[in-house]
Coordinates of C-alpha atoms in Angstrom, one line a residue:
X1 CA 0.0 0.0 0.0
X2 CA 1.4 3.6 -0.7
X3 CA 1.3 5.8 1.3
X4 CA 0.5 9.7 0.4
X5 CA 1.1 12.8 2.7
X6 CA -1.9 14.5 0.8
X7 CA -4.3 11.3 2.1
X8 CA -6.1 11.8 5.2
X9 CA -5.7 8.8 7.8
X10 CA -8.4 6.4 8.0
X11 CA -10.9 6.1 10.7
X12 CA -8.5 3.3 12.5
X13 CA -5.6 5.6 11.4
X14 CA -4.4 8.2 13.4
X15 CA -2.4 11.0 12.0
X16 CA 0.8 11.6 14.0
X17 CA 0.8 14.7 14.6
X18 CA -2.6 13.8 16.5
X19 CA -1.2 11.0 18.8
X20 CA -1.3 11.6 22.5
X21 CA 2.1 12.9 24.2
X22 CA 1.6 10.8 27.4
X23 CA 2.6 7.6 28.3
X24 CA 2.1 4.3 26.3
X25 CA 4.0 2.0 23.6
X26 CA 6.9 4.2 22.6
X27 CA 8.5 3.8 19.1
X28 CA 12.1 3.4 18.4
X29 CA 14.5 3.8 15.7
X30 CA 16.1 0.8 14.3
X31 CA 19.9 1.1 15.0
X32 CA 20.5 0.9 11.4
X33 CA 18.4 3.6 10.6
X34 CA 19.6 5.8 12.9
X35 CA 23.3 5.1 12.3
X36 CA 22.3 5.8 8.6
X37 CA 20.9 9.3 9.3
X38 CA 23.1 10.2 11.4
X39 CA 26.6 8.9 8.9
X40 CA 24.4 11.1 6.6
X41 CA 24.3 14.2 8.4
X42 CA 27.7 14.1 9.9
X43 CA 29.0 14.5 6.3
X44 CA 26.5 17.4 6.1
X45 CA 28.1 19.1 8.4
X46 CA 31.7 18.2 7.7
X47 CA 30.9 19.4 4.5
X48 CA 30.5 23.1 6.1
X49 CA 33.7 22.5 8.4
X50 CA 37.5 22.7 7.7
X51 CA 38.6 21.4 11.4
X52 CA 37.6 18.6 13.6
X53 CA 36.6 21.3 16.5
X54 CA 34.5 23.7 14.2
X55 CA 32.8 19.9 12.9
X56 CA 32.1 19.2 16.6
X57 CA 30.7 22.3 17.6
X58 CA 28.5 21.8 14.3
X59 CA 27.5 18.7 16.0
X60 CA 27.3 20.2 19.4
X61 CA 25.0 22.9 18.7
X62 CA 22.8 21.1 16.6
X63 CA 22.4 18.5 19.6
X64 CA 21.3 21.3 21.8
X65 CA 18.6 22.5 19.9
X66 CA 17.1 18.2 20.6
X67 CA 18.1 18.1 24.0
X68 CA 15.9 21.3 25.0
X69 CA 13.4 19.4 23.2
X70 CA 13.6 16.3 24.5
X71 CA 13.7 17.2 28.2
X72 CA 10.2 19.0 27.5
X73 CA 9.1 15.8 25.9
X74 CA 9.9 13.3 28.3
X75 CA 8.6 15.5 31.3
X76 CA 5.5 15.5 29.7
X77 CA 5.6 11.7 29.0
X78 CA 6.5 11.1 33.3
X79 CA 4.2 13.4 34.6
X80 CA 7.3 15.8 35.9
X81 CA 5.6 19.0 37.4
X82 CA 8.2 19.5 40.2
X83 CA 11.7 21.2 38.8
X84 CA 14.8 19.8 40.0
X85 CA 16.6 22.4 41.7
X86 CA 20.1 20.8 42.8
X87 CA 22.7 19.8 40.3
X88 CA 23.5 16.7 41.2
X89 CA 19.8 15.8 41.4
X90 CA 19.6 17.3 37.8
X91 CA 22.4 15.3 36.4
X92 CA 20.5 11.8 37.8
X93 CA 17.6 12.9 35.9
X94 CA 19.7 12.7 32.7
X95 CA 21.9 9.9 33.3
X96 CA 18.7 7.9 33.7
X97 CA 16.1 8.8 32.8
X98 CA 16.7 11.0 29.6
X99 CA 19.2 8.5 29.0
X100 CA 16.6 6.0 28.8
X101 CA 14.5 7.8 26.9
X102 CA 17.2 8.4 23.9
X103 CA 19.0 5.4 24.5
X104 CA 17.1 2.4 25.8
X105 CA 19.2 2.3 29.1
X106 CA 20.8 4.0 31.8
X107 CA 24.3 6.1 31.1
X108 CA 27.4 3.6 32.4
X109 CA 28.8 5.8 35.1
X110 CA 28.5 9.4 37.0
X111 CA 30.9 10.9 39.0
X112 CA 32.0 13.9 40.6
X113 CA 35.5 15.8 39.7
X114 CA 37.1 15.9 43.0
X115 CA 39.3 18.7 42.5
X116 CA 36.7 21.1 40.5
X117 CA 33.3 21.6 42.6
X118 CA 31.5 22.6 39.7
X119 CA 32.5 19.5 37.2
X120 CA 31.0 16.2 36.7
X121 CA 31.3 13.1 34.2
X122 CA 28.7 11.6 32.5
X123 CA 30.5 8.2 30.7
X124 CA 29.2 5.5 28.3
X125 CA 30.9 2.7 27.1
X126 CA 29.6 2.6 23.8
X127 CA 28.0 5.5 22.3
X128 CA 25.6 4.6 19.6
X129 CA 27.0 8.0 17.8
X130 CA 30.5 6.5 17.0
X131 CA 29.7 2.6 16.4
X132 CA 29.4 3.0 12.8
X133 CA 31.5 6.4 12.5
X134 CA 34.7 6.0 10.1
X135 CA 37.3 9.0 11.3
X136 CA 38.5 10.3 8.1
X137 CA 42.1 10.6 7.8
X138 CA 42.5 14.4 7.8
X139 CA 40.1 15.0 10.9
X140 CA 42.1 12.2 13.7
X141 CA 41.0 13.5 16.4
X142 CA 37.1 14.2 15.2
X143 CA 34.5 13.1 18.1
X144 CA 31.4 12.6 17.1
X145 CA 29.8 12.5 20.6
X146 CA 29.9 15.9 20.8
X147 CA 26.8 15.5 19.4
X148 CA 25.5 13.9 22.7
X149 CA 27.2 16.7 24.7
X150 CA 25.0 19.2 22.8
X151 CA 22.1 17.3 23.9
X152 CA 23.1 17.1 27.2
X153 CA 23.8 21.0 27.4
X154 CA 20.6 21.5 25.8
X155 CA 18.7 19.6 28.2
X156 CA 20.8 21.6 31.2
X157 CA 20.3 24.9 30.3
X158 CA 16.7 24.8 29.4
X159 CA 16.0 23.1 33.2
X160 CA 18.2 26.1 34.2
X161 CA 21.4 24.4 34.7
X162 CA 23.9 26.0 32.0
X163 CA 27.4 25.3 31.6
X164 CA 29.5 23.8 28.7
X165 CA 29.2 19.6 28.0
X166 CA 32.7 18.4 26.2
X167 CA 33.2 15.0 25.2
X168 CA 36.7 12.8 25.5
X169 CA 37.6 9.8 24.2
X170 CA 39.2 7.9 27.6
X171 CA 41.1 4.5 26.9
X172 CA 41.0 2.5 30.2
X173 CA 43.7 -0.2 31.7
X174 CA 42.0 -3.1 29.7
X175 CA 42.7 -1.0 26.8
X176 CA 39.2 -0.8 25.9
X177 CA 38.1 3.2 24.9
X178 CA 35.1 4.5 27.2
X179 CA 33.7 8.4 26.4
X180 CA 33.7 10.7 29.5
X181 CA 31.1 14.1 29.1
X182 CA 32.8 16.5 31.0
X183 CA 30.5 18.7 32.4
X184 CA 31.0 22.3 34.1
X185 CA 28.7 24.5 35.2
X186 CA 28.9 28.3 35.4
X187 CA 29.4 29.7 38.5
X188 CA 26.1 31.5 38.9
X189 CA 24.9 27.9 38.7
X190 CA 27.4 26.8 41.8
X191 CA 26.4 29.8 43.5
X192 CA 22.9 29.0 43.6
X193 CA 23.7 25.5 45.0
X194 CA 25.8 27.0 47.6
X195 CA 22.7 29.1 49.1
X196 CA 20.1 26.0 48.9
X197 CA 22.3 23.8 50.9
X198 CA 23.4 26.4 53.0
X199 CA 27.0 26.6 53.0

């Protein structure tokens, strides 16, 4: 059967756009779609980019403008009236469940930088953004997962928690390469977490 954007959906049809926001069956992407789309517009951008860094913060930016969206989104889906007001309670919220909600399962590991007050890692084993990324030879050091700090960033600064989300390529003892999001908040942010706990 063909399908037509001009056709109106049937009476057991619903049109998309029409579907309910809350909770229910959610869809997802098949991995090999998505690693399509996104190979595809990776080139896009590297297209408009002469340097790894300015092809990043292509990447970066655009995530941002999803991760605003998709914090909205999946506070509407949970019900979330109450804002989270503490940054360590703010950074759960995305390593699970906006995590969950992009990703199918909970981030690998959050932690706090002991020597920097206002810094915390986010790190996955795996990111789904560079399984099926081939590095071109003139950009070595390219990091496609900047892509995913730009989401996180955007999710942070629209709960009214900005700072800048960067995103390094660690390789462990075993050998094995894990990606750590740095995160660092300004300090207005730090200040405001200093006068709710009191100190």
């Amino acid at each position: 059967q063909e399908f037509s954007m001009s056709a109106a959906p049937g009476p057991s049809r619903q049109n998309i756009v029409d579907r309910p926001l809350g909770k229910g069956r959610q869809d997802f992407v098949s991995q090999s779609a998505f690693s399509h789309l996104f190979s595809e517009f990776v080139q896009y951008c590297q297209a408009k980019a002469s340097t790894a860094s300015e092809l990043e913060r292509k990447l970066e930016d655009a995530g941002a403008t999803i991760g605003v969206r998709v914090l909205e989104l999946v506070n509407l889906r949970d019900g979330k009236t109450r804002r989270e007001t503490r940054m360590l309670g703010m950074l759960q919220y995305v390593h699970t469940t906006l995590w969950k909600a992009l990703f199918g399962k909970a981030a690998d590991g959050l932690e706090k930088v002991v020597e920097n007050e206002d810094e915390f890692m986010i790190s996955e084993n795996e990111p789904l953004v560079n399984q099926f990324i081939s590095v071109p030879s003139n950009l070595p050091n390219l990091n496609c997962a900047a892509f995913v700090a730009g989401i996180i960033r955007g999710a942070l600064e629209s709960a009214g928690f900005p700072g800048s989300v960067t995103a390094h390529t660690v390789t462990l003892d075993t050998g094995a390469q894990r990606t750590v999001f740095l995160v660092k908040f300004t300090p207005e942010v730090l200040a405001r977490e200093k006068s709710i706990s009191g100190a």
